[in-house]
XYZ file of C-alpha atoms in Angstrom:
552
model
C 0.000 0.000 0.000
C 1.103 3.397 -1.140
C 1.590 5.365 2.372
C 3.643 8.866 2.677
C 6.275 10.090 4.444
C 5.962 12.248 7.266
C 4.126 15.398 5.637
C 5.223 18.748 6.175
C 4.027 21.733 4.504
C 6.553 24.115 1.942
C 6.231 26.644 -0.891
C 3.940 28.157 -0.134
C 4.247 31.868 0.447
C 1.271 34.145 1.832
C 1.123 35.757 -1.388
C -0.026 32.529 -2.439
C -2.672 31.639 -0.082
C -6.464 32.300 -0.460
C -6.455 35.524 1.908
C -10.012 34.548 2.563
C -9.020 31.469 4.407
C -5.599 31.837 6.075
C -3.815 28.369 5.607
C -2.761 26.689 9.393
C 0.026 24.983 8.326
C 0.706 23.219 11.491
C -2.961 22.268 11.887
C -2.758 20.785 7.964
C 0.407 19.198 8.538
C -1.077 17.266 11.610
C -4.357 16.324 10.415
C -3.255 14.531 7.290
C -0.765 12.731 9.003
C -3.124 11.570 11.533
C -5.329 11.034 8.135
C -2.842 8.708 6.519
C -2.080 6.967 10.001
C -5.668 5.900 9.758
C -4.640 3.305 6.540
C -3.617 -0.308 8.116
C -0.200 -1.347 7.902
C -1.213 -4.661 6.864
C -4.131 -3.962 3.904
C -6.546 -6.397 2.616
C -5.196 -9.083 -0.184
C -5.310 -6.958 -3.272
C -8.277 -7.372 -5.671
C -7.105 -8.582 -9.256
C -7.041 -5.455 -11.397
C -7.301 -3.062 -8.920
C -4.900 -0.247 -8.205
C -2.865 -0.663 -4.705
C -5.528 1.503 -2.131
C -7.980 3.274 -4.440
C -6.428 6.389 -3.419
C -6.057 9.144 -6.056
C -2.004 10.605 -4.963
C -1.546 13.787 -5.343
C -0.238 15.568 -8.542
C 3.244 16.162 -7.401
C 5.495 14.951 -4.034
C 3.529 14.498 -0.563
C 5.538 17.054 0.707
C 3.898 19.887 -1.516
C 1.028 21.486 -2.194
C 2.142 23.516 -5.236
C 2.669 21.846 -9.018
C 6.047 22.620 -10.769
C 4.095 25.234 -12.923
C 3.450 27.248 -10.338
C -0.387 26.304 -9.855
C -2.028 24.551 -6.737
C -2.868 21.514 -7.333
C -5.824 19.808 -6.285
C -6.211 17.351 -3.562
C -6.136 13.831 -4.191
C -9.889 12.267 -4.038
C -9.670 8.848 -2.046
C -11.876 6.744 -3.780
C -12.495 4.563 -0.721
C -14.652 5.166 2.222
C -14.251 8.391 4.109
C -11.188 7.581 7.199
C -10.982 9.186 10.082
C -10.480 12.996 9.820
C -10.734 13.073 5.983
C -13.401 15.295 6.064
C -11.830 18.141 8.376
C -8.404 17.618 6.124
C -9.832 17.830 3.108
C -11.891 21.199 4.187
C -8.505 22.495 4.998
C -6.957 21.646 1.734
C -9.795 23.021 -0.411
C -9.542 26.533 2.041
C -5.770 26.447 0.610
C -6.967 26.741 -2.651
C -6.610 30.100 -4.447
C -9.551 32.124 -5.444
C -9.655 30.738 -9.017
C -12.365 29.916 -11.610
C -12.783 25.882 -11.928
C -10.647 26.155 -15.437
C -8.374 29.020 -15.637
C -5.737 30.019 -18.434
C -2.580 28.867 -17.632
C 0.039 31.523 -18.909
C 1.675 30.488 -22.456
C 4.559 28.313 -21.611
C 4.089 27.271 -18.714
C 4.221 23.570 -17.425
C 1.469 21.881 -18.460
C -0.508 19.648 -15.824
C -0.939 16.098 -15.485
C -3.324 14.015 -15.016
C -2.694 13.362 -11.790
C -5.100 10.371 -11.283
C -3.801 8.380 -13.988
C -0.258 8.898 -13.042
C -0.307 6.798 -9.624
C -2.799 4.202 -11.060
C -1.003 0.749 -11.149
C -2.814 -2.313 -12.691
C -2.377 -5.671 -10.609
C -3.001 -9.637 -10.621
C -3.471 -11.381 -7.230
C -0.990 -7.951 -5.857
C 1.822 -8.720 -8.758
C 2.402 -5.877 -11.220
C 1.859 -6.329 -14.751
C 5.196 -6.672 -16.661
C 5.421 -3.667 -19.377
C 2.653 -1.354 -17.346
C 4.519 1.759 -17.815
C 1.803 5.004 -16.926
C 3.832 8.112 -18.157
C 1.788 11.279 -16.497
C 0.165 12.919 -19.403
C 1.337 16.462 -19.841
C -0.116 19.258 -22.205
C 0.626 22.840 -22.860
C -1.447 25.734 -21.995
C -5.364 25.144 -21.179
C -7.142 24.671 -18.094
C -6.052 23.603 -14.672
C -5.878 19.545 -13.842
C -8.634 17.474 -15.542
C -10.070 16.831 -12.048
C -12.339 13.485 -12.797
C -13.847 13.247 -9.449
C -14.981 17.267 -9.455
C -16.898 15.988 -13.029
C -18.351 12.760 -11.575
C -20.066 15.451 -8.966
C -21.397 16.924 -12.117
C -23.882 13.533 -13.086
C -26.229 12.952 -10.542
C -27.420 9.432 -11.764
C -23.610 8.438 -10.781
C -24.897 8.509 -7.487
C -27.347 5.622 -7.955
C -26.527 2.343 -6.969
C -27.331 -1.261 -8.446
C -27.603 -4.623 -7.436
C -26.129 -2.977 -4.204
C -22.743 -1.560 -5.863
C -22.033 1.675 -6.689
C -23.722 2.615 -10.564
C -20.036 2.231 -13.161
C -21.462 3.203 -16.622
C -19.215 2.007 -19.119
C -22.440 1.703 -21.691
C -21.561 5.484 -23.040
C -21.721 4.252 -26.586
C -25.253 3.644 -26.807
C -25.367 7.331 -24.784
C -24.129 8.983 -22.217
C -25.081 10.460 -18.972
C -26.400 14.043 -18.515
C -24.802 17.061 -15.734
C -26.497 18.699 -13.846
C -26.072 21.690 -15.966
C -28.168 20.246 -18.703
C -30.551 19.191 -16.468
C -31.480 22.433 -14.434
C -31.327 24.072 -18.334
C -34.371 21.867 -19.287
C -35.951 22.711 -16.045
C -35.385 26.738 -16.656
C -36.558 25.960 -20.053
C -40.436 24.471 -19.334
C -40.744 26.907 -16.160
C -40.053 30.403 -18.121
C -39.494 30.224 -21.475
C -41.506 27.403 -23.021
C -43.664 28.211 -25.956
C -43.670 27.368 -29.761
C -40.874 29.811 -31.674
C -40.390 32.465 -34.574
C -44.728 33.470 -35.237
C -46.201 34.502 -32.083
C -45.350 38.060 -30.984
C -45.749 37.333 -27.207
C -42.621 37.522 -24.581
C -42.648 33.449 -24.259
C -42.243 32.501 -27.663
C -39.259 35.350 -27.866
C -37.728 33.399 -24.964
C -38.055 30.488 -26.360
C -36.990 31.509 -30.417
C -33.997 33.250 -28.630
C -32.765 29.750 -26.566
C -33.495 27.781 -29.942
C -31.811 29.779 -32.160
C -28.442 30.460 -29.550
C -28.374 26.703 -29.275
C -28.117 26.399 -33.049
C -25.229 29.067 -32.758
C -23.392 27.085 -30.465
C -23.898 23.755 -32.701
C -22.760 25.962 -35.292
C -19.213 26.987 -33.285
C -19.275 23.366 -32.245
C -18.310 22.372 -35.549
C -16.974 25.202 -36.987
C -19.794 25.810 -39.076
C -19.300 28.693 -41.516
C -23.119 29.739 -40.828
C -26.182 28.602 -38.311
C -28.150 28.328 -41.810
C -25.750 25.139 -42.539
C -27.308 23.579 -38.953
C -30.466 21.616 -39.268
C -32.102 20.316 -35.913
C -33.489 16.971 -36.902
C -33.867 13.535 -33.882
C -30.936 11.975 -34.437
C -27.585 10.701 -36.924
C -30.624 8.132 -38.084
C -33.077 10.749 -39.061
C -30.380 12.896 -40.508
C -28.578 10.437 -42.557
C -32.194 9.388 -43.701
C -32.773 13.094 -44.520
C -30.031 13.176 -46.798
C -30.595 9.947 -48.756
C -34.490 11.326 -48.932
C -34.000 14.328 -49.897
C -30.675 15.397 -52.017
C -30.251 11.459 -52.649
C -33.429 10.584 -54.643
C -32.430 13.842 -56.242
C -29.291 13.126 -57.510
C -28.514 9.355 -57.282
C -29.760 7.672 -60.463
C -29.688 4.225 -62.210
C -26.267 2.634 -62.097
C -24.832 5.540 -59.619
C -22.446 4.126 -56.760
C -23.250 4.973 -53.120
C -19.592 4.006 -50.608
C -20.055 2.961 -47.419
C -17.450 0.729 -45.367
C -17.588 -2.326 -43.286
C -17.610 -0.532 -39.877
C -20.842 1.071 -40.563
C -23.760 1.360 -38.125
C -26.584 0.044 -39.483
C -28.617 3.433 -39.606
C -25.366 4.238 -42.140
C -26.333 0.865 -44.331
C -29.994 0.283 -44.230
C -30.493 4.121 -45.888
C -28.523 3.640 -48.599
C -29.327 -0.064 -49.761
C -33.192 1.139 -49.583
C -32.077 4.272 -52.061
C -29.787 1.571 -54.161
C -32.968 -0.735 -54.508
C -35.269 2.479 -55.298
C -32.940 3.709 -57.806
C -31.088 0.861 -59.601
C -27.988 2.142 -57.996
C -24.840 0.236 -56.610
C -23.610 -0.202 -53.361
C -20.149 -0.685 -52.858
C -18.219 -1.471 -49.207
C -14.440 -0.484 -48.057
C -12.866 -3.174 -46.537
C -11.351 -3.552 -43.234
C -7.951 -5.173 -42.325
C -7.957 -7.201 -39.316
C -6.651 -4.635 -36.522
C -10.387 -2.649 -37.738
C -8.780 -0.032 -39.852
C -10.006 1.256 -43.172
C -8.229 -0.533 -45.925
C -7.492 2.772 -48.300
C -5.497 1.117 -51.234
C -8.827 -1.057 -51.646
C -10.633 2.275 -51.122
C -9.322 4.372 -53.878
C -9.927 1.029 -56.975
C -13.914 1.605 -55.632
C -13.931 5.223 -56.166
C -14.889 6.584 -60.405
C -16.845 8.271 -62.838
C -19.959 6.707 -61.269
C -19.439 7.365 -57.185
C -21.809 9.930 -56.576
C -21.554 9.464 -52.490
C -19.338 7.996 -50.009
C -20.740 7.849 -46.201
C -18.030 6.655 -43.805
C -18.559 7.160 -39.460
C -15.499 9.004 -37.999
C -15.670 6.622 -35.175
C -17.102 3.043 -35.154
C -19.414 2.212 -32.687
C -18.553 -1.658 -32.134
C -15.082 -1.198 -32.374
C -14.032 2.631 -31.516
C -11.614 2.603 -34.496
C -11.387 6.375 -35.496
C -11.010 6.372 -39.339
C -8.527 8.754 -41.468
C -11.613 10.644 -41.873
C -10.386 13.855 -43.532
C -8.652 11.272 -46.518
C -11.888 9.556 -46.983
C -13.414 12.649 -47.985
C -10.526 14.160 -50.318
C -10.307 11.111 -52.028
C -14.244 11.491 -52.470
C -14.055 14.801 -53.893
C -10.991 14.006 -55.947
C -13.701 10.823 -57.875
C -16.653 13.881 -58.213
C -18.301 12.041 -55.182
C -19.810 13.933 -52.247
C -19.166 13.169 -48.499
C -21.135 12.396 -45.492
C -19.313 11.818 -42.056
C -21.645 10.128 -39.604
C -20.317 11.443 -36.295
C -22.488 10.229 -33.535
C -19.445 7.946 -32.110
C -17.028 10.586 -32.409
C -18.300 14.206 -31.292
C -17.940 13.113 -27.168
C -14.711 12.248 -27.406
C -12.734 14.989 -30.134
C -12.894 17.960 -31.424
C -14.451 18.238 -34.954
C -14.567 21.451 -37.643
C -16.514 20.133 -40.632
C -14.775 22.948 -42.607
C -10.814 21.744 -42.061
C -12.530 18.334 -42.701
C -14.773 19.714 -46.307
C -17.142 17.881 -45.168
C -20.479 17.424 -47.498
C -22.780 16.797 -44.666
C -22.163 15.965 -41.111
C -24.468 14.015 -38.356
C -24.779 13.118 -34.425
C -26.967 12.084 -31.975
C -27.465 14.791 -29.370
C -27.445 11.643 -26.465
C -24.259 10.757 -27.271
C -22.369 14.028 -26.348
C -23.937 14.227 -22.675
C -27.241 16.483 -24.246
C -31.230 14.768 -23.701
C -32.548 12.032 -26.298
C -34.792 13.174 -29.214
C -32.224 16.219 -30.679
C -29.939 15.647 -33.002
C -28.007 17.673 -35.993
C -27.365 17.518 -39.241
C -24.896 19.735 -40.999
C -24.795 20.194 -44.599
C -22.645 22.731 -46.401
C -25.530 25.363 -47.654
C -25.380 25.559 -51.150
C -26.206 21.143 -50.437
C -29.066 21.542 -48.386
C -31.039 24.791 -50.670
C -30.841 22.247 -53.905
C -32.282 19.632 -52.669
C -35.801 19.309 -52.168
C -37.490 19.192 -48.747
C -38.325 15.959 -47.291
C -41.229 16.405 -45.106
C -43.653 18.768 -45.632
C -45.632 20.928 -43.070
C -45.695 24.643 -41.111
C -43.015 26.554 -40.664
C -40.750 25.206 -43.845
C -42.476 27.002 -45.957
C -42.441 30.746 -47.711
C -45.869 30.511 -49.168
C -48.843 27.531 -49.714
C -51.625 28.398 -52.184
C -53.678 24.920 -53.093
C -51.393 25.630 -56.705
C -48.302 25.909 -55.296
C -46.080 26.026 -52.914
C -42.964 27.984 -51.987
C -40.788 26.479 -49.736
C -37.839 28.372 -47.358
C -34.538 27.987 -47.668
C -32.664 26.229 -44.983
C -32.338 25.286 -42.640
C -36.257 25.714 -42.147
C -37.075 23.768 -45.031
C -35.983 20.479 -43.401
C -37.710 21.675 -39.943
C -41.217 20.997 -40.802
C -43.647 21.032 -37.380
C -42.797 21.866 -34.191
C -39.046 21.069 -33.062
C -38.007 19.453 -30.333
C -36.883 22.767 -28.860
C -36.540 22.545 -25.193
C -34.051 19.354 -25.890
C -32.013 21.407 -29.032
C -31.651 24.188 -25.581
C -30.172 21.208 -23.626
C -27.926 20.607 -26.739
C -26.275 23.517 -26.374
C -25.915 23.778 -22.638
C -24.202 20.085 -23.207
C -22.254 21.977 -25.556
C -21.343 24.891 -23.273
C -20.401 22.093 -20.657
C -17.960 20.148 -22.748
C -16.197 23.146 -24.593
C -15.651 24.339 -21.184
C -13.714 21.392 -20.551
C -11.987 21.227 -23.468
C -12.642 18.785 -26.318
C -8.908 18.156 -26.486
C -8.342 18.010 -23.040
C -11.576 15.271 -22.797
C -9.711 13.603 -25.763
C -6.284 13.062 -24.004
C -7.602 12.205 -20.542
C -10.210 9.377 -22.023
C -7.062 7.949 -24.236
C -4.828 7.282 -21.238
C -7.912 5.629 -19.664
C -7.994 3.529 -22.797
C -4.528 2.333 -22.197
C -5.366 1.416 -18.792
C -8.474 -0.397 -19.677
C -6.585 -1.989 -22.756
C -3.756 -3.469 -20.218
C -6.096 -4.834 -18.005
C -8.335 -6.223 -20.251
C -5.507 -8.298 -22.049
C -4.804 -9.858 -18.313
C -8.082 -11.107 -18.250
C -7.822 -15.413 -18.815
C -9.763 -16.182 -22.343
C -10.692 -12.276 -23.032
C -10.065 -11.465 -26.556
C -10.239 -7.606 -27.587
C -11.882 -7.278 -31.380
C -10.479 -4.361 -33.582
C -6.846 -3.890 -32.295
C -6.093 -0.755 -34.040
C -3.663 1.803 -32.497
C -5.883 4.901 -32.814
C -9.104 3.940 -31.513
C -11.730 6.184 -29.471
C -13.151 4.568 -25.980
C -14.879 1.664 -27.267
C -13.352 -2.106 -25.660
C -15.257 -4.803 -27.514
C -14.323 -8.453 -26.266
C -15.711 -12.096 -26.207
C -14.606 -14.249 -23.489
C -14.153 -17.569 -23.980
C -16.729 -20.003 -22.532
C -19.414 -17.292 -21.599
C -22.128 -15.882 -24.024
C -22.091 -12.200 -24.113
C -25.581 -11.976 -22.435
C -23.850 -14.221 -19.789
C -21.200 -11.396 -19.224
C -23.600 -8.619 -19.761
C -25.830 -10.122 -16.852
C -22.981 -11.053 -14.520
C -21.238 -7.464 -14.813
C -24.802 -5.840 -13.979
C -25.067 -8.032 -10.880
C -21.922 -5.930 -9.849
C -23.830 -2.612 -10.793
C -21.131 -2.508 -14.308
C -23.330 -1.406 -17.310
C -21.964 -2.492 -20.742
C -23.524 -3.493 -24.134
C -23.522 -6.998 -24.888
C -24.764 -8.035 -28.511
C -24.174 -6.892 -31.911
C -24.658 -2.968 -31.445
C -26.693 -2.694 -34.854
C -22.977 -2.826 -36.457
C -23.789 -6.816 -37.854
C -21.238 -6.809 -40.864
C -18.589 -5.364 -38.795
C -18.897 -8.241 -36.213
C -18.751 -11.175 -38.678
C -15.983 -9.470 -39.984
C -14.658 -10.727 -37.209
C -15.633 -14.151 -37.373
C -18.309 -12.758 -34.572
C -22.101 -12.292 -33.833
C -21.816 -10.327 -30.925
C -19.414 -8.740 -28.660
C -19.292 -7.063 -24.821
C -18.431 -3.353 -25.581
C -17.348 -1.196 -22.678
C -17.142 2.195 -23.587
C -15.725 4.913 -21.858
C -16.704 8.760 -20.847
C -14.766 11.871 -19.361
C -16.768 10.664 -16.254
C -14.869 7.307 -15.866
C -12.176 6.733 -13.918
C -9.401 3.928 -13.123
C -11.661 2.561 -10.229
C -14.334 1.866 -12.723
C -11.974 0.065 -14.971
C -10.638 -1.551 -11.858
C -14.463 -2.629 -10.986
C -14.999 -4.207 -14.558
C -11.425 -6.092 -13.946
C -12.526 -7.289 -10.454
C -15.918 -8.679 -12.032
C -14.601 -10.465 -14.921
C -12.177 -12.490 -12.893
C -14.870 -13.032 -11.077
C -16.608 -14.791 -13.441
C -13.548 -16.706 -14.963
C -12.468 -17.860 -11.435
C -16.256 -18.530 -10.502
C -15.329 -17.536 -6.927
C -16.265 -14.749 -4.808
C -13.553 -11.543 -4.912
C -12.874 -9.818 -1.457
């Protein structure tokens, strides 16, 4: 067990204190060592997979409060039951804590931060390390202050639940994701003073309310580095949007003998579309094949691209396997055949940063559930000059210019794709989910998640019989396995009965799967929410159910 050193208390000049709360440095000194003095000399037999104590250590050494750049850091988070005098020590600490906004510019070349729960975490088997663990603190430039994981796990409240009697780990996030609090208290604001239909009455509600829909499209629209909110069309869902697109400019322009490219990793709502607009039209569909690490096989992608591609739909991120696909080369090569490009992003916009113009993207989609915003809201982007020649696909109020019973004039976009009332009090939670991750940091979510990957990837590989499918190097947080001698319902049910949630079956990505010589799969998937203990949990249950004996 990891136990400091006597602690004292250095650099750390008044100047540097909150002056609000005058730091007692003998008082701090003495109550975490009478904190620390609390852990047994003698702990419990380790857990398989689990880090040492469950205690977070603290960014830098336990004789310091202060980072190497210059900033506080925070405290460590035990992730164990509260000890004895925990709660006094750790009111002390956070009354040490300069007067600072929860993310705050750190100035241009200065030491980057770590993250410093990741750095301490040490996988284990029956207490023996791993051979070749090696957990290198991640370090970035500039940004925000430490990614503090346990400060955004206070941000969920259904992370507070429990199951089965265990704490709720949700490692389901890519079939959707958990919502803060933040989005939450915005839908909340939304039906008890501003909800109303938008854009036609002239009253102060439906203001409210056309002012919250329309600044959520703006921040969709910064989201992706739209060049224009009129390139932003609120639609359910990736499903509904990708249908849009193969309803509307599709049956347009996709004729007899035309080639539609999708690839093997494809969700189904990125297949089924397409095959039904092939059938329609007398059109082909062709498929991009996948090595066996999961990765786009290009050099077979480029002899399917000609004169006759007139679209190529590819996901950024695939949902059974996480790979994350050289997305922007998928669509050059499009554009260099005379083929148009659709990026279905619903795997991908939770976990990196996207800008649909450095991409050229033709159209892009997601899922507002996946990227921590409510169900029912989703986007589709489409480069404007796309969306204003192709023909509306549902017809109804508020798309339209003009309706005589000869004719009708319909509005440009995005309103002529928004036929009916919107879902507009869950398009305002889109953007506060929006507000809440960019505040983070897309790239700062992206790093932190990857190291957890690496953790989860190690442990995983430990696991007797486990076999990870798709093994390529750049991957988002997606861990599919089988495990030999248990059905993936099996595992599914077993890892609930420890209050784990995970997907078990073929996660409407069928082809993909047999690709793999596979008809279904266990997919943990991870979140900026999840930490090492969770991974550590999923460990602990597994062996579990390989050993078939109780874990203490």
């Amino acid at each position: 067990m990891w136990k400091p050193a006597n602690i004292t208390i250095t650099n750390m000049s008044t100047s540097e204190r909150n002056p609000a709360s005058p730091l007692d440095v003998e008082a701090l000194a003495r109550l975490a060592n009478e904190f620390f003095a609390a852990f047994p000399d003698n702990p419990a037999p380790a857990v398989p997979g689990r880090s040492p104590t469950g205690l977070l250590k603290p960014a830098v050494g336990a004789d310091s409060l202060e980072s190497p750049g210059g900033q506080v850091s925070a405290p460590f988070m035990p992730a164990v039951p509260d000890l004895p005098g925990e709660g006094e020590l750790r009111s002390l600490l956070a009354a040490a804590m300069p007067s600072v906004p929860q993310f705050t510019e750190i100035p241009a070349g200065a030491a980057g931060p770590s993250f410093y729960f990741l750095e301490y975490a040490r996988p284990s088997q029956a207490g023996v390390q791993v051979p070749g663990w090696e957990a290198a603190p991640l370090q970035f430039n500039g940004g925000t202050l430490p990614f503090d994981v346990n400060r955004i796990r206070r941000d969920f409240p259904i992370l507070e639940e429990r199951v089965n009697g265990h704490p709720l780990v949700w490692l389901d996030n890519a079939a959707t994701t958990q919502k803060p609090q933040a989005v939450i208290d915005r839908l909340k604001q939304f039906y008890e003073h501003e909800n109303s239909n938008i854009h036609r009455a002239a009253h102060e509600l439906a203001a409210r309310a056309t002012d919250a829909y329309e600044a959520a499209r703006e921040k969709v629209r910064g989201f992706l580095n739209a060049s224009s909110v009129r390139e932003i069309v609120f639609v359910r869902g990736a499903t509904e949007a990708i249908n849009l697109v193969a309803q509307s400019w599709g049956k347009q322009f996709i004729g007899k003998d035309d080639e539609i490219v999708i690839a093997w990793l494809e969700h189904h709502a990125n297949i089924v579309p397409w095959q039904q607009l092939a059938e329609e039209k007398g059109a082909r569909l062709k498929v991009i094949p996948v090595d066996d690490s999961g990765q786009l096989v290009m050099e077979e992608y480029g002899k399917l691209l000609g004169p006759q591609t007139k679209l190529v739909s590819v996901s950024q991120v695939s949902n059974a396997l996480g790979t994350i696909t050289p997305i922007g080369q998928v669509i050059q090569m499009a554009h260099a055949a005379g083929a148009k490009a659709l990026v279905d992003g619903a795997q991908a916009v939770s976990h990196m940063g996207v800008d649909v113009q450095a991409l050229d993207a033709d159209w892009y989609v997601f899922s507002g559930h996946k990227v921590f915003a409510p169900t029912g809201i989703g986007v589709l982007y489409g480069k404007e000059a796309l969306l204003n020649e192709a023909p509306p696909w549902q017809g109804g109020g508020n798309m339209i210019r003009n309706v005589s019973f000869e004719r009708t004039l319909y509005q440009q976009a995005p309103a002529r794709f928004e036929a009916g009332t919107g879902n507009i009090a869950d398009a305002v939670g889109l953007g506060a989910a929006i507000d809440y991750v960019t505040r983070i940091g897309m790239q700062t979510i992206s790093e932190y998640e990857h190291q957890l990957l690496l953790y989860a990837t190690r442990l995983l590989q430990e696991v007797p019989g486990l076999k990870l499918i798709g093994a390529v190097p750049d991957k988002a947080g997606v861990l599919s396995f089988v495990l030999d001698g248990h059905k993936t319902e099996e595992v599914g049910s077993a890892l609930n009965q420890e209050g784990i949630a995970v997907r078990a079956g073929h996660h409407c990505a069928q082809p993909i799967l047999r690709r793999f010589g596979v008809e279904s799969t266990v997919r943990p998937s991870l979140a900026l929410y999840n930490t090492c203990a969770d991974i550590d949990a999923l460990i602990a249950a597994l062996m579990k159910l390989t050993s078939r004996r109780p874990i203490f």
